[in-house]
Tab-separated table of C-alpha atoms in Angstrom:
chain	number	residue	atom	x	y	z
A	196	MET	CA	102.763	106.642	-272.893
A	197	LYS	CA	102.828	102.876	-273.540
A	198	ASN	CA	102.622	100.805	-270.403
A	199	ILE	CA	104.222	97.363	-270.338
A	200	PRO	CA	103.135	95.218	-267.363
A	201	LEU	CA	106.068	93.056	-266.211
A	202	LEU	CA	106.351	90.165	-263.763
A	203	LEU	CA	109.866	89.098	-262.739
A	204	MET	CA	110.789	85.602	-261.726
A	205	GLY	CA	114.105	85.424	-259.913
A	206	CYS	CA	115.768	87.899	-257.555
A	207	GLY	CA	119.377	86.807	-257.936
A	208	GLY	CA	122.199	88.933	-259.268
A	209	VAL	CA	120.656	89.295	-262.774
A	210	GLY	CA	117.050	89.902	-261.497
A	211	ARG	CA	118.217	92.580	-259.018
A	212	GLN	CA	120.343	94.271	-261.569
A	213	LEU	CA	117.366	94.433	-264.051
A	214	LEU	CA	115.190	96.087	-261.420
A	215	GLN	CA	117.962	98.633	-260.876
A	216	HIS	CA	118.237	99.242	-264.656
A	217	ILE	CA	114.448	99.797	-264.878
A	218	VAL	CA	114.504	102.360	-262.045
A	219	SER	CA	117.584	104.206	-263.318
A	220	CYS	CA	116.255	104.363	-266.876
A	221	ARG	CA	112.847	105.834	-265.991
A	222	SER	CA	113.545	109.282	-267.619
A	223	LEU	CA	115.111	107.774	-270.760
A	224	HIS	CA	112.091	105.388	-271.159
A	225	ALA	CA	109.723	108.376	-270.645
A	226	GLN	CA	111.401	110.084	-273.549
A	227	GLN	CA	110.846	107.041	-275.654
A	228	GLY	CA	107.127	106.938	-274.684
A	229	VAL	CA	107.496	103.642	-272.669
A	230	HIS	CA	106.775	102.835	-269.047
A	231	LEU	CA	107.702	99.452	-267.553
A	232	ARG	CA	104.980	98.766	-264.866
A	233	VAL	CA	106.442	96.103	-262.576
A	234	VAL	CA	103.347	94.274	-261.150
A	235	GLY	CA	105.124	91.521	-259.335
A	236	VAL	CA	108.548	90.098	-258.246
A	237	CYS	CA	108.889	86.449	-257.279
A	238	ASP	CA	111.685	84.342	-255.757
A	239	SER	CA	111.616	80.592	-254.874
A	240	LYS	CA	109.624	81.216	-251.743
A	241	SER	CA	107.558	84.458	-251.998
A	242	LEU	CA	105.773	86.801	-254.328
A	243	VAL	CA	105.436	90.565	-253.777
A	244	PHE	CA	102.888	92.094	-256.021
A	245	ALA	CA	100.740	95.294	-256.550
A	246	SER	CA	97.372	95.471	-254.870
A	247	ASP	CA	95.634	95.985	-258.265
A	248	VAL	CA	97.787	94.477	-261.049
A	249	ILE	CA	95.497	96.052	-263.745
A	250	THR	CA	96.028	99.688	-262.665
A	251	ARG	CA	98.866	99.767	-260.074
A	252	GLU	CA	102.464	98.809	-259.828
A	253	LEU	CA	105.317	98.276	-257.358
A	254	ASN	CA	106.850	101.674	-257.027
A	255	ASP	CA	110.494	102.442	-257.405
A	256	GLN	CA	111.057	102.602	-253.737
A	257	THR	CA	109.679	99.062	-253.376
A	258	LEU	CA	111.853	97.826	-256.195
A	259	SER	CA	114.876	99.297	-254.507
A	260	GLU	CA	113.924	97.652	-251.253
A	261	VAL	CA	113.490	94.313	-253.117
A	262	CYS	CA	117.137	94.700	-254.330
A	263	ARG	CA	118.447	95.624	-250.837
A	264	PHE	CA	116.589	92.864	-249.026
A	265	LYS	CA	117.584	90.151	-251.509
A	266	SER	CA	121.283	91.261	-251.751
A	267	ASN	CA	121.345	90.986	-247.890
A	268	GLY	CA	119.996	87.441	-248.105
A	269	SER	CA	116.576	88.549	-246.656
A	270	SER	CA	113.209	87.103	-247.616
A	271	LEU	CA	110.671	88.986	-249.766
A	272	SER	CA	108.098	88.349	-247.005
A	273	ALA	CA	109.705	91.146	-244.910
A	274	LEU	CA	108.610	93.691	-247.592
A	275	GLY	CA	105.034	93.411	-246.181
A	276	ASP	CA	106.046	96.250	-243.969
A	277	LEU	CA	105.835	98.496	-247.048
A	278	GLY	CA	102.137	97.861	-247.443
A	279	GLU	CA	102.604	95.658	-250.577
A	280	CYS	CA	100.728	92.379	-251.080
A	281	ILE	CA	102.776	89.319	-250.209
A	282	VAL	CA	102.157	85.573	-250.816
A	283	ASN	CA	104.526	83.171	-249.036
A	284	GLY	CA	105.231	79.515	-249.921
A	285	ASN	CA	106.454	77.994	-253.121
A	286	THR	CA	103.084	76.521	-254.220
A	287	GLU	CA	101.021	79.511	-253.221
A	288	SER	CA	103.300	81.931	-255.011
A	289	LYS	CA	103.257	79.944	-258.135
A	290	ARG	CA	99.456	79.816	-258.059
A	291	LYS	CA	99.174	83.589	-257.666
A	292	VAL	CA	101.640	84.123	-260.368
A	293	MET	CA	99.513	82.125	-262.761
A	294	ASP	CA	96.437	84.070	-261.679
A	295	ILE	CA	98.185	87.375	-262.482
A	296	ALA	CA	99.391	86.000	-265.870
A	297	ALA	CA	95.916	84.854	-266.744
A	298	LEU	CA	94.349	88.204	-265.871
A	299	LEU	CA	96.860	90.427	-267.597
A	300	GLY	CA	97.460	88.189	-270.632
A	301	LYS	CA	93.898	88.757	-271.630
A	302	ALA	CA	93.522	92.347	-270.428
A	303	THR	CA	96.687	94.197	-271.345
A	304	GLY	CA	99.394	91.733	-272.104
A	305	LEU	CA	102.233	90.843	-269.744
A	306	ALA	CA	106.033	90.571	-270.038
A	307	PHE	CA	106.810	87.349	-268.138
A	308	VAL	CA	110.601	87.674	-267.369
A	309	ASP	CA	112.500	84.781	-266.118
A	310	CYS	CA	115.854	85.665	-264.564
A	311	SER	CA	115.961	82.603	-262.370
A	312	ALA	CA	118.286	79.573	-262.868
A	313	SER	CA	115.505	77.147	-262.160
A	314	SER	CA	113.843	74.411	-264.134
A	315	GLU	CA	110.692	74.903	-262.019
A	316	THR	CA	109.570	77.800	-264.263
A	317	ILE	CA	109.272	75.514	-267.368
A	318	ARG	CA	105.831	74.397	-266.613
A	319	MET	CA	104.595	77.955	-265.840
A	320	LEU	CA	106.190	79.310	-268.989
A	321	ASN	CA	104.335	76.586	-271.104
A	322	GLN	CA	101.098	77.851	-269.716
A	323	VAL	CA	101.664	81.626	-269.894
A	324	VAL	CA	102.532	81.548	-273.641
A	325	ASP	CA	98.827	80.307	-274.207
A	326	MET	CA	97.556	83.096	-272.086
A	327	GLY	CA	98.818	85.843	-274.418
A	328	CYS	CA	101.849	86.740	-272.382
A	329	CYS	CA	105.287	87.596	-273.846
A	330	VAL	CA	108.266	85.647	-272.466
A	331	VAL	CA	111.797	87.134	-271.933
A	332	LEU	CA	114.400	84.777	-270.742
A	333	ALA	CA	117.837	84.923	-269.146
A	334	ASN	CA	117.328	81.376	-267.862
A	335	LYS	CA	118.681	78.795	-270.188
A	336	LYS	CA	116.895	75.794	-268.686
A	337	PRO	CA	113.485	76.257	-270.365
A	338	LEU	CA	115.141	76.381	-273.812
A	339	THR	CA	117.227	73.282	-273.062
A	340	SER	CA	114.469	71.073	-271.726
A	341	THR	CA	112.722	68.527	-273.903
A	342	MET	CA	111.917	69.290	-277.496
A	343	GLU	CA	108.210	69.351	-276.498
A	344	ASP	CA	108.810	72.083	-274.014
A	345	TYR	CA	110.985	73.967	-276.543
A	346	ASP	CA	108.394	73.707	-279.245
A	347	LYS	CA	105.749	75.044	-276.897
A	348	LEU	CA	107.861	78.042	-275.888
A	349	VAL	CA	108.723	79.056	-279.460
A	350	SER	CA	105.280	78.452	-280.782
A	351	TYR	CA	104.638	82.158	-280.803
A	352	PRO	CA	108.027	83.395	-281.981
A	353	ARG	CA	107.087	87.056	-281.991
A	354	ARG	CA	106.358	86.874	-278.332
A	355	ILE	CA	109.636	85.316	-277.082
A	356	ARG	CA	113.004	86.912	-276.606
A	357	HIS	CA	116.090	85.187	-275.131
A	358	GLU	CA	119.146	87.053	-276.176
A	359	SER	CA	120.683	86.865	-272.675
A	360	THR	CA	120.630	83.024	-272.607
A	361	VAL	CA	123.719	82.731	-274.820
A	362	GLY	CA	126.043	85.823	-274.804
A	363	ALA	CA	124.722	88.113	-271.995
A	364	GLY	CA	124.053	91.333	-273.868
A	365	LEU	CA	125.722	90.391	-277.128
A	366	PRO	CA	123.500	90.273	-280.156
A	367	VAL	CA	123.930	86.692	-280.899
A	368	ILE	CA	120.306	85.478	-281.175
A	369	ALA	CA	119.242	88.578	-283.060
A	370	SER	CA	122.079	88.255	-285.517
A	371	LEU	CA	121.311	84.695	-286.196
A	372	ASN	CA	117.565	85.354	-286.637
A	373	ARG	CA	118.384	88.146	-289.149
A	374	LEU	CA	120.541	85.741	-291.230
A	375	LEU	CA	118.058	82.932	-291.109
A	376	SER	CA	114.993	85.098	-291.891
A	377	SER	CA	116.789	86.574	-294.823
A	378	GLY	CA	117.366	83.040	-296.419
A	379	ASP	CA	121.116	82.994	-295.572
A	380	PRO	CA	121.659	79.475	-294.241
A	381	VAL	CA	124.132	79.157	-291.411
A	382	HIS	CA	126.332	76.015	-291.922
A	383	ARG	CA	128.920	76.483	-289.068
A	384	ILE	CA	129.201	78.251	-285.775
A	385	ILE	CA	132.287	78.056	-283.553
A	386	GLY	CA	132.612	80.181	-280.366
A	387	SER	CA	134.014	80.637	-276.965
A	388	LEU	CA	130.821	81.137	-274.966
A	389	SER	CA	132.226	80.967	-271.408
A	390	GLY	CA	133.981	83.949	-270.057
A	391	THR	CA	135.335	81.696	-267.290
A	392	LEU	CA	136.867	79.150	-269.570
A	393	GLY	CA	137.984	81.866	-272.011
A	394	TYR	CA	139.985	83.395	-269.125
A	395	VAL	CA	141.327	80.048	-268.077
A	396	MET	CA	142.501	78.956	-271.522
A	397	SER	CA	144.168	82.283	-272.340
A	398	GLU	CA	145.969	82.266	-268.971
A	399	VAL	CA	147.398	78.768	-269.228
A	400	GLU	CA	148.594	79.731	-272.721
A	401	ASP	CA	151.050	82.016	-270.906
A	402	GLY	CA	152.522	79.056	-268.989
A	403	LYS	CA	150.597	79.447	-265.834
A	404	PRO	CA	149.545	76.203	-264.034
A	405	PHE	CA	145.964	75.253	-264.708
A	406	SER	CA	145.318	74.867	-261.036
A	407	GLU	CA	146.497	78.316	-260.180
A	408	VAL	CA	144.572	79.898	-262.907
A	409	VAL	CA	141.329	78.281	-261.714
A	410	LYS	CA	141.991	79.436	-258.150
A	411	VAL	CA	142.586	83.027	-259.286
A	412	ALA	CA	139.561	82.963	-261.427
A	413	LYS	CA	137.482	81.804	-258.441
A	414	ASN	CA	139.030	84.596	-256.241
A	415	LEU	CA	138.092	87.176	-258.872
A	416	GLY	CA	134.537	85.969	-258.932
A	417	PHE	CA	134.712	84.547	-262.504
A	418	THR	CA	133.613	81.104	-261.518
A	419	GLU	CA	130.722	79.640	-259.720
A	420	PRO	CA	131.313	78.840	-255.948
A	421	ASP	CA	132.199	75.343	-257.107
A	422	PRO	CA	134.456	75.891	-260.157
A	423	ARG	CA	133.466	72.476	-261.537
A	424	ASP	CA	130.143	73.943	-262.504
A	425	ASP	CA	132.085	75.901	-265.161
A	426	LEU	CA	134.876	73.316	-265.876
A	427	SER	CA	132.280	70.605	-266.579
A	428	GLY	CA	131.393	72.446	-269.866
A	429	MET	CA	127.654	71.949	-269.079
A	430	ASP	CA	126.834	75.667	-269.238
A	431	VAL	CA	128.574	75.936	-272.635
A	432	ALA	CA	126.579	72.875	-273.789
A	433	ARG	CA	123.354	74.484	-272.888
A	434	LYS	CA	124.274	77.528	-274.882
A	435	ALA	CA	125.366	75.322	-277.800
A	436	LEU	CA	121.953	73.509	-277.693
A	437	ILE	CA	120.040	76.846	-277.773
A	438	LEU	CA	121.976	77.856	-280.879
A	439	ALA	CA	121.710	74.474	-282.562
A	440	ARG	CA	117.874	74.437	-282.008
A	441	LEU	CA	117.626	77.955	-283.403
A	442	LEU	CA	119.315	76.499	-286.567
A	443	GLY	CA	116.553	73.803	-286.744
A	444	ARG	CA	118.512	70.970	-285.175
A	445	ARG	CA	116.018	68.747	-283.184
A	446	ILE	CA	118.400	67.477	-280.590
A	447	ASN	CA	118.594	67.242	-276.770
A	448	LEU	CA	121.366	67.952	-274.318
A	449	ASP	CA	122.454	64.286	-274.277
A	450	SER	CA	123.129	64.572	-278.104
A	451	ILE	CA	125.969	66.913	-277.457
A	452	LYS	CA	129.518	65.654	-277.018
A	453	ILE	CA	130.828	67.394	-273.919
A	454	GLU	CA	134.497	67.468	-272.785
A	455	SER	CA	134.757	68.097	-269.075
A	456	LEU	CA	138.078	69.612	-267.795
A	457	TYR	CA	138.164	67.254	-264.843
A	458	PRO	CA	137.638	63.414	-264.609
A	459	ASP	CA	134.578	61.752	-263.021
A	460	GLU	CA	136.627	60.733	-259.962
A	461	MET	CA	136.982	64.487	-259.093
A	462	GLY	CA	133.347	65.255	-259.455
A	463	PRO	CA	131.073	66.737	-256.712
A	464	ASP	CA	129.939	63.180	-255.612
A	465	ALA	CA	133.504	62.150	-255.034
A	466	MET	CA	135.354	65.280	-253.697
A	467	SER	CA	134.331	68.394	-251.883
A	468	VAL	CA	135.182	71.854	-253.290
A	469	GLU	CA	138.001	72.204	-250.806
A	470	GLU	CA	139.488	68.818	-251.776
A	471	PHE	CA	139.239	69.501	-255.456
A	472	LEU	CA	140.989	72.904	-255.151
A	473	GLY	CA	143.452	71.626	-252.578
A	474	SER	CA	144.818	68.471	-254.003
A	475	GLY	CA	142.642	67.253	-256.925
A	476	ILE	CA	143.099	69.856	-259.557
A	477	VAL	CA	146.860	70.021	-259.252
A	478	SER	CA	147.157	66.600	-260.785
A	479	LEU	CA	145.691	67.982	-263.966
A	480	ASP	CA	148.389	70.682	-264.456
A	481	ASN	CA	150.888	68.489	-266.454
A	482	ASP	CA	148.267	67.219	-268.852
A	483	VAL	CA	147.006	70.647	-269.667
A	484	GLN	CA	150.481	72.135	-270.091
A	485	GLU	CA	151.412	69.291	-272.477
A	486	ARG	CA	148.349	70.083	-274.665
A	487	VAL	CA	149.348	73.754	-274.546
A	488	LYS	CA	152.913	72.930	-275.695
A	489	ARG	CA	151.668	70.586	-278.573
A	490	ALA	CA	149.323	73.269	-279.877
A	491	SER	CA	152.143	75.870	-279.702
A	492	LEU	CA	154.407	73.603	-281.724
A	493	ASN	CA	151.732	73.570	-284.423
A	494	GLY	CA	151.460	77.374	-284.307
A	495	ASN	CA	148.051	77.093	-282.586
A	496	VAL	CA	146.476	77.871	-279.193
A	497	LEU	CA	143.895	75.999	-277.106
A	498	ARG	CA	140.308	77.388	-276.668
A	499	TYR	CA	137.335	75.840	-275.042
A	500	VAL	CA	134.597	76.183	-277.674
A	501	CYS	CA	131.366	74.966	-278.956
A	502	VAL	CA	131.165	73.775	-282.568
A	503	ILE	CA	127.916	73.393	-284.514
A	504	GLU	CA	128.448	72.207	-288.070
A	505	GLY	CA	126.401	70.541	-290.775
A	506	SER	CA	123.287	68.610	-289.817
A	507	SER	CA	124.831	66.621	-287.009
A	508	ARG	CA	127.957	67.933	-285.410
A	509	CYS	CA	127.340	69.576	-282.104
A	510	GLU	CA	130.064	69.391	-279.533
A	511	VAL	CA	131.837	71.400	-276.837
A	512	GLY	CA	135.491	71.081	-275.607
A	513	ILE	CA	139.080	72.104	-276.159
A	514	GLN	CA	140.083	72.758	-279.731
A	515	GLU	CA	143.450	73.811	-281.408
A	516	LEU	CA	142.893	77.039	-283.344
A	517	PRO	CA	145.186	79.342	-285.230
A	518	LYS	CA	146.778	82.068	-283.136
A	519	ASP	CA	145.682	84.784	-285.731
A	520	SER	CA	141.945	83.627	-285.846
A	521	PRO	CA	139.428	85.757	-283.828
A	522	LEU	CA	139.162	82.997	-281.261
A	523	GLY	CA	142.987	82.523	-281.232
A	524	ARG	CA	143.384	86.243	-280.457
A	525	LEU	CA	140.893	86.085	-277.606
A	526	ARG	CA	142.156	87.228	-274.301
A	527	GLY	CA	140.495	87.521	-270.840
A	528	SER	CA	136.883	86.805	-270.214
A	529	ASP	CA	135.319	88.049	-273.543
A	530	ASN	CA	133.037	85.864	-275.671
A	531	VAL	CA	133.717	85.397	-279.312
A	532	LEU	CA	131.440	83.811	-281.826
A	533	GLU	CA	132.278	83.063	-285.587
A	534	ILE	CA	129.180	82.444	-287.746
A	535	TYR	CA	129.698	80.951	-291.238
A	536	SER	CA	126.848	81.152	-293.795
A	537	ARG	CA	126.455	81.530	-297.550
A	538	CYS	CA	127.071	85.342	-297.324
A	539	TYR	CA	129.712	84.907	-294.609
A	540	ASN	CA	131.522	82.006	-296.053
A	541	LYS	CA	135.297	82.756	-296.231
A	542	GLN	CA	135.219	85.567	-293.741
A	543	PRO	CA	132.842	84.774	-290.939
A	544	LEU	CA	130.561	87.190	-289.067
A	545	VAL	CA	132.346	87.669	-285.756
A	546	ILE	CA	130.540	88.839	-282.589
A	547	GLN	CA	132.846	89.736	-279.691
A	548	GLY	CA	132.486	91.389	-276.330
A	549	ALA	CA	131.716	90.892	-272.660
A	550	GLY	CA	129.686	87.772	-272.433
A	551	ALA	CA	129.153	87.532	-268.678
A	552	GLY	CA	128.290	89.602	-265.668
A	553	ASN	CA	125.028	90.623	-264.092
A	554	ASP	CA	125.066	94.157	-265.381
A	555	THR	CA	125.631	92.995	-269.129
A	556	THR	CA	123.091	90.206	-268.862
A	557	ALA	CA	120.416	92.378	-267.221
A	558	ALA	CA	120.993	95.055	-269.922
A	559	GLY	CA	120.357	92.353	-272.544
A	560	VAL	CA	117.134	91.425	-270.753
A	561	LEU	CA	115.942	94.973	-270.647
A	562	ALA	CA	116.678	95.448	-274.391
A	563	ASP	CA	114.613	92.357	-274.993
A	564	ILE	CA	111.679	93.686	-273.089
A	565	LEU	CA	111.708	96.957	-274.949
A	566	ASP	CA	112.044	95.072	-278.175
A	567	ILE	CA	108.499	93.636	-277.755
A	568	GLN	CA	106.824	96.978	-276.843
A	569	ASP	CA	104.896	97.028	-280.211
A	570	LEU	CA	102.953	93.960	-279.023
A	571	PHE	CA	101.410	95.917	-276.197
A	572	PRO	CA	98.368	98.218	-276.716
């Protein structure tokens, strides 16, 4: 049985779902000769870890309790009642995490898994890669930081996996890596990489007011608590930056042209969420509907996409696209990516499927962890 020590950063929706997947897949992984030995789980304030990280682990009961406590909004510190080791405080937790990474990185190896949404993990990740640890990311921020941080993270390419940073569980990164490593240069990527904006654009296509569609999407749980986090296009821009850098573009986030679906005067600094949804967003309905009508007259539809082309073009925003194209046929919250290369020139490689959701994203993280099992003794 191959044992893979694992330390998880982040106990939000994706992190909790990953722990649940690990527990529920025990028998399957045993048949495959693999055991994921969770030695620690950390949130922004506390770390719970095994009493001896070299030989012991957090048992499945403890992992289930972590999920229950965190889903109720409780602190990890309460898990001390189960007899596990607890470190409280942001600074103290980070210091202990680094101690564990240094110890296991040299001894057995460690899968350092970042399912947070924080930029605070970047410095830690830059250090653990030099300790011999493997890095698995669902967090986009480390890969969209400075080029210096990015270069450090990918300096050991066999030891990093980040499929879930772009299309949840969709095989986007793996497919691109296969093309690039086979000498098939990718010259254009266009894709709808936001389930939220994919849903919004396909609904307004049917004549529904933009404001109403956004409110329904929020009620369905498709958007962030503040829908402007999605409508700003920043999340799509981060995904575009990850893809562009994978293709060798040495650019930063401020190099990307980003179209926001609301003006600056309706931003979080100027309006509350309630004001935006109550009176602000309604004023955008006519403009969006006019753009929908103009596209329809041209036989096209509107989609919010990222476009990476040539050596310089990288932008995200609304584009008119043919109705019969893969992106034009997109409905609901699926993600679609068209990849054009030498081999896929006239007919692109198309990747489509659910590109959001904690379950799908966590499954992608789990697959990434299993993909690096050969690096462990």
